[in-house]
Coordinates of C-alpha atoms in Angstrom, one line a residue:
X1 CA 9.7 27.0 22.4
X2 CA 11.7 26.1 19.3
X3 CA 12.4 24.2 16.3
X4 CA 15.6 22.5 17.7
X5 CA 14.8 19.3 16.7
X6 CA 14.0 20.0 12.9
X7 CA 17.1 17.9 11.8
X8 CA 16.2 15.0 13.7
X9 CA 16.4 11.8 11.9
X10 CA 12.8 10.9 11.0
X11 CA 12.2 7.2 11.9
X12 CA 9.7 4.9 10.0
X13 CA 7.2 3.6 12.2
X14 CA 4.3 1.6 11.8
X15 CA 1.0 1.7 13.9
X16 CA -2.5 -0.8 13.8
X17 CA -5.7 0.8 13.9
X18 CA -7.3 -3.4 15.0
X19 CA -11.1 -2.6 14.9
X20 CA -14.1 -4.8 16.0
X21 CA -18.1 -4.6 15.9
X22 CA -18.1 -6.9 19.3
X23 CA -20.5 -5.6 20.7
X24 CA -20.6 -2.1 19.2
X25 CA -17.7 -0.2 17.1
X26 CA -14.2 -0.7 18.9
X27 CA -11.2 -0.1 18.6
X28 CA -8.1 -1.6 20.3
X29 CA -5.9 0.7 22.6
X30 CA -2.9 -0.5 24.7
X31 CA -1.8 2.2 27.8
X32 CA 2.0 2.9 27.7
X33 CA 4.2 2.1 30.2
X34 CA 4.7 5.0 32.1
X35 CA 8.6 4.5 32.3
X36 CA 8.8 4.8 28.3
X37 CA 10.1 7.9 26.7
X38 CA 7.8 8.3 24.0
X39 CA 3.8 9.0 24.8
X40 CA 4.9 7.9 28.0
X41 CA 1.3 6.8 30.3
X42 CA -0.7 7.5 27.5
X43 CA -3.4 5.5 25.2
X44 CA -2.5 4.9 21.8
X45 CA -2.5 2.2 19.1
X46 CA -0.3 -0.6 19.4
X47 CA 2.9 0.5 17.0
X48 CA 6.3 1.4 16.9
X49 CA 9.4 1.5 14.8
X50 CA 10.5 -0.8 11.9
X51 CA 13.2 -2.6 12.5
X52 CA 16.4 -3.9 10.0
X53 CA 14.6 -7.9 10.5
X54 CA 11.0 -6.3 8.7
X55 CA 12.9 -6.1 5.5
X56 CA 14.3 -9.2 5.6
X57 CA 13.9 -11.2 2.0
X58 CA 13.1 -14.6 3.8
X59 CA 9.8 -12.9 4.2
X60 CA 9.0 -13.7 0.4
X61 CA 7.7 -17.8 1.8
X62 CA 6.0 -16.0 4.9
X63 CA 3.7 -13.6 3.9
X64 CA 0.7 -13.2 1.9
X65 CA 0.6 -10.8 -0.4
X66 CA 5.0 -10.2 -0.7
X67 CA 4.7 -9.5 -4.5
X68 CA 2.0 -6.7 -3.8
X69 CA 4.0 -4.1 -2.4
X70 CA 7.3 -2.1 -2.8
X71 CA 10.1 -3.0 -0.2
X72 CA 9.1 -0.1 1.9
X73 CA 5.4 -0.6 2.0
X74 CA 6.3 -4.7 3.2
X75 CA 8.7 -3.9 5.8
X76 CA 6.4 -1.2 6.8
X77 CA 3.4 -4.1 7.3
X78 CA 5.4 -6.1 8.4
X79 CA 6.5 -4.3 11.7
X80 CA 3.0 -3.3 12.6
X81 CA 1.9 -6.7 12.6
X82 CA 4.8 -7.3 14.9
X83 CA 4.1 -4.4 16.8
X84 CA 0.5 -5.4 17.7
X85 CA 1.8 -9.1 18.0
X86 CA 4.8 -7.8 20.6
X87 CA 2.4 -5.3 22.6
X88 CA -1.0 -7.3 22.5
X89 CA -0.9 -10.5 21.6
X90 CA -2.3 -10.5 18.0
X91 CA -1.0 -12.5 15.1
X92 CA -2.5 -11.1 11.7
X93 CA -1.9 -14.5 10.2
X94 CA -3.2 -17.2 8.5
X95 CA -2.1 -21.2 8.5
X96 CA -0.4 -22.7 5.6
X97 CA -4.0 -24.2 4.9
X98 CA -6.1 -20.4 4.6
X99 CA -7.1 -21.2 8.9
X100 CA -6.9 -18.4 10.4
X101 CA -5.1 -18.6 14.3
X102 CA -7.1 -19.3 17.0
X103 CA -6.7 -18.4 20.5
X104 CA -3.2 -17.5 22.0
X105 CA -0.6 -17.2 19.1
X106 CA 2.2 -17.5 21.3
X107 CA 3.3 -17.8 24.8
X108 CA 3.8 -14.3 26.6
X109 CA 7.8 -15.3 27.1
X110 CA 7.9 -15.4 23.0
X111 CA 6.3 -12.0 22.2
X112 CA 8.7 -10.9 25.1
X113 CA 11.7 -12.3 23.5
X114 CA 10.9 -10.9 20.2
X115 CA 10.1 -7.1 21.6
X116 CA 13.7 -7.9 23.4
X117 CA 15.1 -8.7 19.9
X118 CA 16.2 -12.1 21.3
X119 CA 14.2 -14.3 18.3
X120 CA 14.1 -12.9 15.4
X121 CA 9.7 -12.3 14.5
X122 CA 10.5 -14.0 11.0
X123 CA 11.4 -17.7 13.1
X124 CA 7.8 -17.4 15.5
X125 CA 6.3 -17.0 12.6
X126 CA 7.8 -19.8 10.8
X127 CA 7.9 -22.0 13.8
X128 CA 4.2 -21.5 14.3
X129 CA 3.6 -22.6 10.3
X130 CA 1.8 -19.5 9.5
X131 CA 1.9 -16.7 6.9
X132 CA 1.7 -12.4 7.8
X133 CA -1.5 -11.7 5.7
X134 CA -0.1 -8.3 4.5
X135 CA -3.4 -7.4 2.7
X136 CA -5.7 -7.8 5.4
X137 CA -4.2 -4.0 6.1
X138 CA -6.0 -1.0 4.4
X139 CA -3.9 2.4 4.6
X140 CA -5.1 4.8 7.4
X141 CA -3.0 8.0 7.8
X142 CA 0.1 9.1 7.4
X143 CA 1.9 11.4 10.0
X144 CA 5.4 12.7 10.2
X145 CA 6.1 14.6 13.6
X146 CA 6.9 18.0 13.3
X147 CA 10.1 19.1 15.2
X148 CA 9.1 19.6 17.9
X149 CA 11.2 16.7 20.1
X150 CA 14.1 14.7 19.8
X151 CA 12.1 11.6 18.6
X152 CA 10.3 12.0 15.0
X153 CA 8.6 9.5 13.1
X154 CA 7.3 9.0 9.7
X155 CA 4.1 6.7 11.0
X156 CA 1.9 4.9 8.9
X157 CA -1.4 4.1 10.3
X158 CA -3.3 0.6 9.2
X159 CA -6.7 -0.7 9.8
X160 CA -7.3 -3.8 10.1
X161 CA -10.3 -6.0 11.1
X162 CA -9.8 -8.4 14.4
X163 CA -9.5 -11.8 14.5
X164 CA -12.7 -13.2 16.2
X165 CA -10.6 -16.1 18.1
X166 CA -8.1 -14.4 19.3
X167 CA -7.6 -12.2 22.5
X168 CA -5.3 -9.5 23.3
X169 CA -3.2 -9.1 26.5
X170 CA -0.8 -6.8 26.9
X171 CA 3.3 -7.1 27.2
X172 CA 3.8 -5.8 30.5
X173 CA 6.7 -3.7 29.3
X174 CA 6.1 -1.3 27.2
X175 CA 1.7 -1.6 27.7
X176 CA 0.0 -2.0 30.8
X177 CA -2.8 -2.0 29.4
X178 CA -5.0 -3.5 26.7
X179 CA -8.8 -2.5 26.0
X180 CA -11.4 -2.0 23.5
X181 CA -12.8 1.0 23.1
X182 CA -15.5 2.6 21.1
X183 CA -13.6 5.7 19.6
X184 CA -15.9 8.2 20.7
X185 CA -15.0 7.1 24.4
X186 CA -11.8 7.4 24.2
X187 CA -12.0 10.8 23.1
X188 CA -14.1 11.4 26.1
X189 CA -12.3 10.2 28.4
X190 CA -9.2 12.4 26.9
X191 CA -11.0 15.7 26.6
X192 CA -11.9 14.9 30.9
X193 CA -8.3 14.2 31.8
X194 CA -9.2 10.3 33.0
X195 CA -7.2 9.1 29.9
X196 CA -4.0 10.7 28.5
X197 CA -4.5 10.9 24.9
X198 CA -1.6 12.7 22.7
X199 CA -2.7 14.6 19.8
X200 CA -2.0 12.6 16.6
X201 CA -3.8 9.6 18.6
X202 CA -6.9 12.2 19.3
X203 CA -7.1 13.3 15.5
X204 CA -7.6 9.7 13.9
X205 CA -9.9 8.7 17.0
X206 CA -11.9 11.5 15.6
X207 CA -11.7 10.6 11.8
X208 CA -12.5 6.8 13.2
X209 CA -15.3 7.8 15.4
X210 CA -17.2 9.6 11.8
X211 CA -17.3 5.6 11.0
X212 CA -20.3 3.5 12.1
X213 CA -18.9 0.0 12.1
X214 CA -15.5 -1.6 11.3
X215 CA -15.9 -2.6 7.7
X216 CA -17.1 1.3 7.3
X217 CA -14.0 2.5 8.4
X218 CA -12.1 0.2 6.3
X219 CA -14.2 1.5 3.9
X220 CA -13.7 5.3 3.9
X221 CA -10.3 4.7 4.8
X222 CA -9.7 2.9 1.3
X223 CA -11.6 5.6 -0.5
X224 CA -9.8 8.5 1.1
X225 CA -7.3 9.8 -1.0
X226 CA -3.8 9.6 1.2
X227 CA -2.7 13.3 2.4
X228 CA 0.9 12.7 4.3
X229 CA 0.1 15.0 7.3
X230 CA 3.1 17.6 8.3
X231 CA 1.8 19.5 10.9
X232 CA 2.9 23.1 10.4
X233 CA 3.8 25.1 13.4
X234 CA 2.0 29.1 12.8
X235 CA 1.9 32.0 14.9
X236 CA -1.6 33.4 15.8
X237 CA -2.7 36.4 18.0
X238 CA -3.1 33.7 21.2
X239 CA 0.0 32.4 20.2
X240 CA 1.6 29.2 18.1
X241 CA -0.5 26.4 16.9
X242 CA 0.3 23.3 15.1
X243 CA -1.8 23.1 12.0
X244 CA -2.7 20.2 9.9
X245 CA -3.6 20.2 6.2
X246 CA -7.1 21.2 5.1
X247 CA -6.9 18.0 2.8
X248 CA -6.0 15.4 4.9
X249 CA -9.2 14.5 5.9
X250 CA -9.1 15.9 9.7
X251 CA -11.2 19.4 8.5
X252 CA -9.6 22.8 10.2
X253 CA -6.8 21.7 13.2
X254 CA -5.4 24.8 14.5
X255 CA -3.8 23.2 17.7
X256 CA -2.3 25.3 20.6
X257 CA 1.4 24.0 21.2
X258 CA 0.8 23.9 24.9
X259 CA -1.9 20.8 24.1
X260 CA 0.1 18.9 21.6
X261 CA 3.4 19.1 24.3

């Protein structure tokens, strides 16, 4: 195994960690389409790259909270509300009127037409009178992906609290699958092979499960100070391991390559 792939180009990404306390501590996890060529099959966290439409400056009358951030950090919001609107249904919105939306945001042929880049994201949301509320998000993690595939990422991970009206289904393309889970299960069901759970995905299910309830996680995410995470790839007498800093918030992570592969 090698570091072929060090001079990939490293895409932004964005990725929503959407958290309830209905009726315990969940979080919500969408099951990749098996036929996709990243975490194919697996669980994760609805997400996925930023695209050139995030950044657009017609935002500025669609969003709350546009003055708030640097270009980067808005685009960067931006696609992971679209992200978890595209792959589960979910509109992180508000009405021109402070309402927040109830039920189904949009019809599944819309969210399909926006994942297909057919209509632009900016025009359902401007269609449906609403505004992105970009500060509803609260900085999670930060992970670039360490060259060890074609594909690398520099992902930001958000938490967010759910709606309470509003239900998720997923996109039939790239999810299969839509569920909430309680964070601990879902590392249980990884660790017993029933769920296929990839390693950054396992790491912040574990710094989420140290949190009781939603608001706590918010909580402790906003206190934490932000360590980008660059896991380093080390040699050790059983062989090579992907290692994570000791600051980022995750403890000791010395991973054996053939579990993070």
């Amino acid at each position: 195994m090698t570091d072929a792939f060090a001079t990939a180009d490293i895409k932004p990404a964005a990725t929503i960690l959407l958290l309830r306390d209905q009726p315990d501590f969940q979080v919500l996890m969408v099951k990749r389409h098996h036929q996709i060529d990243f975490a194919s099959g697996a669980l994760v966290f609805p997400g996925g790259k930023s695209h050139g439409g995030d950044h657009d400056p017609a935002w500025a009358e669609h969003v709350l909270g546009f003055g708030d951030f640097d270009p980067e950090q808005r685009a960067l919001r931006i696609a992971a509300i679209r992200e978890v609107f595209e792959e589960a249904g979910i509109l992180l919105a508000r009405r021109h009127d402070g309402s927040g939306m109830g039920g189904e945001a949009c019809p599944m042929e819309v969210r399909q037409a926006v994942d297909a880049g057919e209509t632009p994201f900016l025009q359902v949301v401007r269609d449906l009178g609403a505004r992105l509320d970009l500060n509803a998000l609260t900085v999670f993690a930060r992970w670039i992906t360490p060259p060890l595939t074609p594909k690398r990422f520099d992902t930001w991970f958000y938490a967010v609290n759910a709606p309470e009206d509003q239900l998720a289904a997923c996109d039939g393309r790239e999810t299969v699958d839509a569920e909430w889970i309680a964070p601990a299960e879902a590392l249980r069901l990884g660790e017993a092979g029933e769920r296929k759970v990839i390693f950054p995905t396992r790491m912040n299910l574990k710094l989420l499960a140290e949190a009781a309830t939603a608001a706590d996680a918010v909580a402790r995410a906003r206190a934490r100070t932000l360590v980008t995470v660059q896991p380093q790839i080390q040699s050790r007498g059983s062989g090579r391991v992907l290692v994570l800093p000791p600051d980022a918030g995750y403890g000791i992570v010395e991973e054996p390559l053939e579990r993070v592969m």
